[in-house]
Coordinates of C-alpha atoms in Angstrom, one line a residue:
M1 CA 103.4 138.7 147.3
K2 CA 100.5 136.9 145.7
W3 CA 101.7 137.5 142.3
K4 CA 105.1 136.0 143.2
T5 CA 103.4 132.8 144.6
A6 CA 101.3 132.5 141.5
A7 CA 104.3 133.1 139.2
L8 CA 106.2 130.4 141.2
M9 CA 103.4 127.9 141.0
T10 CA 103.1 128.6 137.1
A11 CA 106.7 127.9 136.7
I12 CA 106.7 124.7 138.5
C13 CA 103.6 123.5 136.6
L14 CA 105.3 124.3 133.3
A15 CA 108.6 122.6 134.3
F16 CA 106.6 119.5 135.1
A17 CA 104.7 119.5 131.8
I18 CA 107.9 119.9 129.9
S19 CA 109.6 117.1 131.7
K20 CA 106.6 114.8 130.7
I21 CA 107.1 115.4 127.1
G22 CA 110.8 114.8 127.2
L23 CA 112.3 118.4 127.3
G24 CA 113.1 118.6 131.0
C25 CA 116.5 118.0 132.9
T26 CA 115.3 115.1 135.0
G27 CA 116.7 112.4 132.9
E28 CA 113.4 111.1 131.9
R29 CA 112.9 111.5 128.1
R30 CA 109.9 109.9 126.7
N31 CA 109.5 111.4 123.3
G32 CA 111.1 108.6 121.3
S33 CA 113.9 110.8 120.0
G34 CA 116.6 108.2 120.7
Q35 CA 118.9 111.1 121.9
Q36 CA 119.3 109.6 125.3
E37 CA 121.0 106.4 126.2
E38 CA 119.0 105.5 129.3
F39 CA 115.3 106.1 130.4
D40 CA 114.1 106.4 134.0
Y41 CA 110.9 104.7 132.8
L42 CA 110.2 102.7 129.7
I43 CA 106.7 103.0 128.3
T44 CA 105.4 99.4 127.8
V45 CA 103.6 98.9 124.4
G46 CA 102.0 95.6 123.5
M47 CA 101.0 95.1 119.9
V48 CA 98.4 92.6 118.8
Q49 CA 98.8 92.1 115.0
G50 CA 96.1 90.6 112.9
G51 CA 95.4 89.8 109.2
E52 CA 96.7 87.4 106.6
D53 CA 100.5 87.2 106.2
S54 CA 101.7 89.5 103.3
A55 CA 104.5 91.8 102.4
W56 CA 102.4 94.7 103.6
K57 CA 101.7 93.1 107.0
E58 CA 105.6 92.3 107.3
A59 CA 106.5 95.9 106.6
N60 CA 103.8 97.1 109.1
T61 CA 105.2 94.8 111.9
E62 CA 108.7 95.9 111.1
S63 CA 107.7 99.6 111.3
F64 CA 106.4 99.1 114.8
Q65 CA 109.5 97.0 115.8
S66 CA 111.7 99.7 114.6
I67 CA 110.1 102.6 116.4
F68 CA 109.1 101.0 119.8
T69 CA 112.7 100.2 121.0
E70 CA 114.4 100.7 124.3
E71 CA 116.6 103.2 122.7
N72 CA 113.5 105.3 122.0
G73 CA 112.1 104.7 125.6
Y74 CA 109.8 101.7 125.0
R75 CA 109.4 98.1 126.0
F76 CA 107.7 96.4 123.1
L77 CA 105.7 93.1 123.3
F78 CA 104.2 91.4 120.3
K79 CA 101.7 88.9 119.4
D80 CA 100.5 87.9 116.0
A81 CA 96.9 86.4 116.2
G82 CA 96.5 86.1 112.3
N83 CA 92.7 86.2 111.4
D84 CA 91.5 84.7 114.6
Q85 CA 89.5 87.3 116.7
E86 CA 89.4 85.2 119.7
K87 CA 93.2 84.9 119.8
Q88 CA 93.3 88.7 119.5
I89 CA 91.0 89.0 122.5
E90 CA 93.1 86.6 124.5
A91 CA 96.3 88.6 123.6
I92 CA 94.8 92.0 124.6
R93 CA 93.6 90.5 127.9
A94 CA 97.0 89.0 128.6
F95 CA 98.8 92.3 127.9
A96 CA 96.4 94.1 130.1
E97 CA 96.9 91.7 133.0
E98 CA 100.6 92.2 132.6
G99 CA 100.1 96.0 133.1
V100 CA 101.2 97.3 129.7
D101 CA 100.8 101.0 129.3
Y102 CA 99.3 101.0 125.7
I103 CA 97.9 98.0 123.7
L104 CA 98.0 98.5 119.9
L105 CA 95.3 96.4 118.3
N106 CA 95.0 95.7 114.4
P107 CA 91.4 94.3 114.7
V108 CA 90.4 91.6 112.3
A109 CA 86.6 92.3 112.8
E110 CA 84.4 95.3 113.5
M111 CA 82.2 93.7 116.2
G112 CA 82.6 91.6 119.3
W113 CA 85.2 93.8 121.2
E114 CA 82.9 95.4 123.9
E115 CA 83.4 92.9 126.8
A116 CA 87.2 92.5 126.3
L117 CA 87.7 96.3 125.9
E118 CA 85.7 96.9 129.0
D119 CA 88.0 94.5 131.0
V120 CA 91.2 96.2 129.6
K121 CA 89.9 99.6 130.6
R122 CA 89.4 98.5 134.2
T123 CA 93.1 97.5 134.4
G124 CA 94.2 100.9 133.3
S125 CA 95.8 99.8 130.1
S126 CA 95.0 102.1 127.1
V127 CA 94.0 100.7 123.7
I128 CA 94.9 102.3 120.3
L129 CA 93.4 100.9 117.2
V130 CA 95.9 100.7 114.2
N131 CA 95.0 100.2 110.6
Q132 CA 91.3 99.2 111.2
Q133 CA 88.4 100.7 113.1
I134 CA 85.8 98.9 115.1
D135 CA 82.1 99.4 115.5
E136 CA 81.4 99.6 119.2
S137 CA 78.9 102.1 120.8
D138 CA 81.2 103.1 123.7
A139 CA 84.2 104.8 122.2
S140 CA 85.7 105.6 125.6
M141 CA 86.9 102.0 125.5
Y142 CA 89.9 102.9 123.4
E143 CA 91.8 106.1 122.9
C144 CA 91.6 106.6 119.1
G145 CA 91.7 104.7 115.8
M146 CA 94.5 105.4 113.5
G147 CA 95.2 104.5 109.9
S148 CA 94.3 105.3 106.2
N149 CA 91.4 107.5 105.4
Y150 CA 89.6 105.1 103.1
E151 CA 86.6 107.4 102.3
E152 CA 89.0 110.2 101.3
Q153 CA 90.8 107.6 99.0
G154 CA 87.5 106.7 97.4
K155 CA 86.7 110.4 96.8
Q156 CA 90.3 111.2 95.5
A157 CA 90.1 108.2 93.0
L158 CA 87.0 109.6 91.3
K159 CA 88.2 113.2 91.5
W160 CA 91.3 112.0 89.7
L161 CA 89.0 110.4 87.1
E162 CA 87.3 113.7 86.7
D163 CA 90.5 115.6 86.1
H164 CA 91.9 112.8 83.7
L165 CA 88.8 113.0 81.5
D166 CA 89.0 116.8 81.5
K167 CA 92.5 116.5 80.2
E168 CA 91.4 114.0 77.6
D169 CA 88.6 116.6 76.6
K170 CA 85.9 114.0 77.6
A171 CA 84.7 115.7 80.7
E172 CA 81.6 117.1 79.0
D173 CA 81.1 113.9 76.9
E174 CA 77.5 112.7 77.4
E175 CA 78.1 109.1 76.4
E176 CA 78.0 106.8 79.3
L177 CA 81.1 106.1 81.1
D178 CA 81.0 102.4 82.2
I179 CA 82.8 101.6 85.4
A180 CA 83.5 98.1 86.8
M181 CA 84.6 97.8 90.4
I182 CA 86.4 94.8 91.8
Q183 CA 86.2 95.2 95.5
G184 CA 88.1 94.0 98.5
S185 CA 86.4 92.0 101.4
I186 CA 82.9 93.0 101.4
G187 CA 81.9 94.5 104.8
S188 CA 85.4 95.4 105.6
P189 CA 86.1 99.0 106.8
E190 CA 88.2 99.8 103.8
Q191 CA 85.6 98.5 101.3
M192 CA 82.6 100.4 103.0
E193 CA 84.4 103.6 103.6
R194 CA 85.8 103.8 100.0
A195 CA 82.3 103.1 98.8
E196 CA 81.0 106.1 100.7
G197 CA 83.7 108.2 99.1
Y198 CA 82.8 106.9 95.6
Q199 CA 79.0 107.8 96.0
K200 CA 80.0 111.3 96.9
I201 CA 81.5 111.9 93.4
L202 CA 79.2 109.5 91.4
G203 CA 76.2 111.5 92.3
K204 CA 77.6 114.3 90.4
H205 CA 77.8 112.5 87.1
S206 CA 74.4 111.3 85.7
N207 CA 76.3 109.5 82.7
W208 CA 78.7 107.5 84.9
R209 CA 77.3 104.0 85.2
I210 CA 78.4 101.2 87.4
V211 CA 78.2 98.1 85.2
G212 CA 79.6 95.5 87.6
Q213 CA 80.6 95.2 91.3
Q214 CA 82.1 92.0 92.8
T215 CA 84.7 91.2 95.4
A216 CA 87.7 89.3 94.4
E217 CA 88.9 89.1 98.0
N218 CA 92.2 91.0 97.4
D219 CA 93.4 88.0 95.2
R220 CA 95.0 88.2 91.7
T221 CA 93.7 85.1 90.3
T222 CA 90.1 85.7 91.6
A223 CA 90.3 89.2 90.2
K224 CA 91.3 87.8 86.7
E225 CA 88.1 85.5 86.9
V226 CA 85.9 88.4 87.8
M227 CA 87.3 90.6 85.2
L228 CA 86.9 88.0 82.5
M229 CA 83.1 87.5 83.7
F230 CA 82.7 91.4 83.4
L231 CA 84.1 91.5 79.8
E232 CA 81.7 88.5 78.8
N233 CA 78.6 90.3 80.2
E234 CA 79.3 94.0 79.2
D235 CA 79.8 95.3 75.7
K236 CA 81.9 98.2 76.9
I237 CA 84.0 98.9 80.0
D238 CA 85.8 102.2 80.2
V239 CA 87.1 102.2 83.7
V240 CA 88.1 99.6 86.3
I241 CA 88.6 100.3 89.9
A242 CA 90.5 97.6 91.6
E243 CA 90.7 97.9 95.4
N244 CA 94.3 96.7 95.7
D245 CA 97.3 96.2 93.4
Q246 CA 97.1 92.5 93.4
M247 CA 93.6 92.7 92.0
A248 CA 94.7 95.2 89.5
M249 CA 97.3 92.8 88.2
G250 CA 94.5 90.3 87.8
V251 CA 92.6 92.8 85.7
I252 CA 95.8 93.3 83.5
D253 CA 96.0 89.5 83.2
A254 CA 92.4 89.2 82.0
L255 CA 92.7 92.1 79.5
G256 CA 95.7 90.4 78.1
E257 CA 93.9 87.2 77.5
K258 CA 91.3 89.1 75.5
N259 CA 94.0 91.1 73.6
M260 CA 93.1 94.3 75.5
S261 CA 95.3 96.6 77.4
S262 CA 94.8 99.1 80.4
G263 CA 96.7 102.2 81.5
S264 CA 97.9 105.4 79.9
D265 CA 97.5 104.3 76.4
G266 CA 95.2 101.2 77.0
D267 CA 91.6 100.4 76.2
V268 CA 90.6 100.6 79.9
I269 CA 91.5 103.2 82.5
L270 CA 92.7 101.2 85.6
I271 CA 92.6 102.7 89.1
S272 CA 94.2 100.8 91.9
F273 CA 95.1 101.1 95.7
D274 CA 98.1 100.2 97.7
A275 CA 101.0 101.7 95.8
S276 CA 102.9 98.5 96.5
R277 CA 106.2 97.8 94.7
E278 CA 104.5 95.7 92.1
G279 CA 101.7 98.2 91.6
L280 CA 104.1 101.1 91.2
E281 CA 106.1 99.1 88.6
A282 CA 102.8 98.6 86.7
V283 CA 102.2 102.4 86.9
Q284 CA 105.7 103.1 85.7
E285 CA 105.2 100.6 82.8
G286 CA 101.8 102.4 81.9
K287 CA 99.6 99.5 82.7
I288 CA 98.0 101.1 85.8
N289 CA 96.9 104.7 85.5
I290 CA 97.2 105.6 89.2
S291 CA 97.6 103.8 92.5
F292 CA 96.7 105.4 95.9
E293 CA 99.0 104.6 98.8
C294 CA 97.8 102.5 101.8
T295 CA 101.0 102.8 103.8
P296 CA 102.0 100.1 106.4
F297 CA 104.4 102.6 108.1
L298 CA 102.0 103.5 110.9
A299 CA 104.4 103.4 113.8
P300 CA 105.6 107.0 113.7
K301 CA 102.1 108.4 114.0
T302 CA 101.3 105.8 116.7
A303 CA 104.4 107.0 118.8
E304 CA 103.3 110.7 118.2
I305 CA 99.8 109.8 119.7
I306 CA 101.3 107.9 122.6
Q307 CA 103.5 111.0 123.5
K308 CA 100.5 113.4 123.3
L309 CA 98.6 111.0 125.7
E310 CA 101.6 110.9 127.9
A311 CA 101.6 114.7 128.1
G312 CA 97.9 114.9 128.8
I313 CA 97.0 116.3 125.4
N314 CA 93.5 115.7 124.1
I315 CA 93.5 113.8 120.8
D316 CA 90.8 113.2 118.1
K317 CA 89.1 109.8 118.1
K318 CA 90.1 109.2 114.5
Q319 CA 93.7 109.9 113.3
Y320 CA 94.9 109.5 109.8
V321 CA 98.4 109.1 108.4
K322 CA 99.5 111.1 105.4
E323 CA 99.5 109.1 102.1
S324 CA 100.3 109.9 98.5
Y325 CA 99.2 108.7 95.1
Y326 CA 101.2 108.0 92.0
D327 CA 100.6 108.1 88.4
I328 CA 102.8 108.2 85.3
N329 CA 103.8 111.7 85.9
N330 CA 105.8 110.8 89.1
D331 CA 109.4 110.1 89.1
L332 CA 109.0 106.5 90.4
E333 CA 112.4 105.1 90.4
E334 CA 113.5 106.1 93.9
V335 CA 110.0 105.2 95.4
I336 CA 110.1 101.8 93.9
E337 CA 113.6 101.3 95.0
K338 CA 112.7 102.0 98.7
R339 CA 109.4 100.0 98.6
S340 CA 109.7 96.9 100.9
Y341 CA 106.1 95.7 100.3

């Protein structure tokens, strides 16, 4: 009879596990499918948004608001703390005291979270970092960090440059390739991680030379000023890497002032990041060679992570969303039409 008892226990455990991920017949569906009108239990999610107001941030917020609905089995709470870390800390503590199941934090700083996250952990609430990572020694204070793989973006940008030069029969050219970099906020995770990615490719090319590096703080007007300075100081610039589309537009403005051009048939190869609507339009017009996507639509991946945690499935500490890149060879009409940022 022992085998019958063991089989019965296995069946019970399996049925319980299935019901936890929303496939059972108990009436409790927690997989966010939206196929059931009522839920026995709503997962409470509190989001602490951060950063400057922008079309990207607005699309990011709307992504979470559209996924974490009662129809999908969630109760969603929201707090926008702007660029104020203290307000973010107040918000995560308030959510924890309220007893929310999961706190989604888009951190505006890398440091200074330890005490607050320890307090949150003691309440039983779980923290998921979205969009940005933090630099804290005890990773057990949060479930995972999820967003763009900025280091891979940096590598892919220069791998694309390798391929582009190869197609132009310039890959074996020993003449120096002069590269200028207009960076985002210095010290930010995206800036530092992209820099690591760049270095892994730059080290392979002894004739690739960085002739200028300066932040433009993600601002178009500042990027124009920085690019004009580079043009004054350097005899030749072959490639410009702008770490968002707004700064790439500033580069285009500066080149226009000097009767120069960028892009597929231009004087300068221009690489950008974001793949925003404006950036993709510039790619389509041939002014930007390529733009790498930094998607604001992080909510579906976050919901997937929460459902795995609910089912007791172990997850990696770093989670990345799937992103694309776009150049002149893509059919961009439909992509641009659907872009909300």
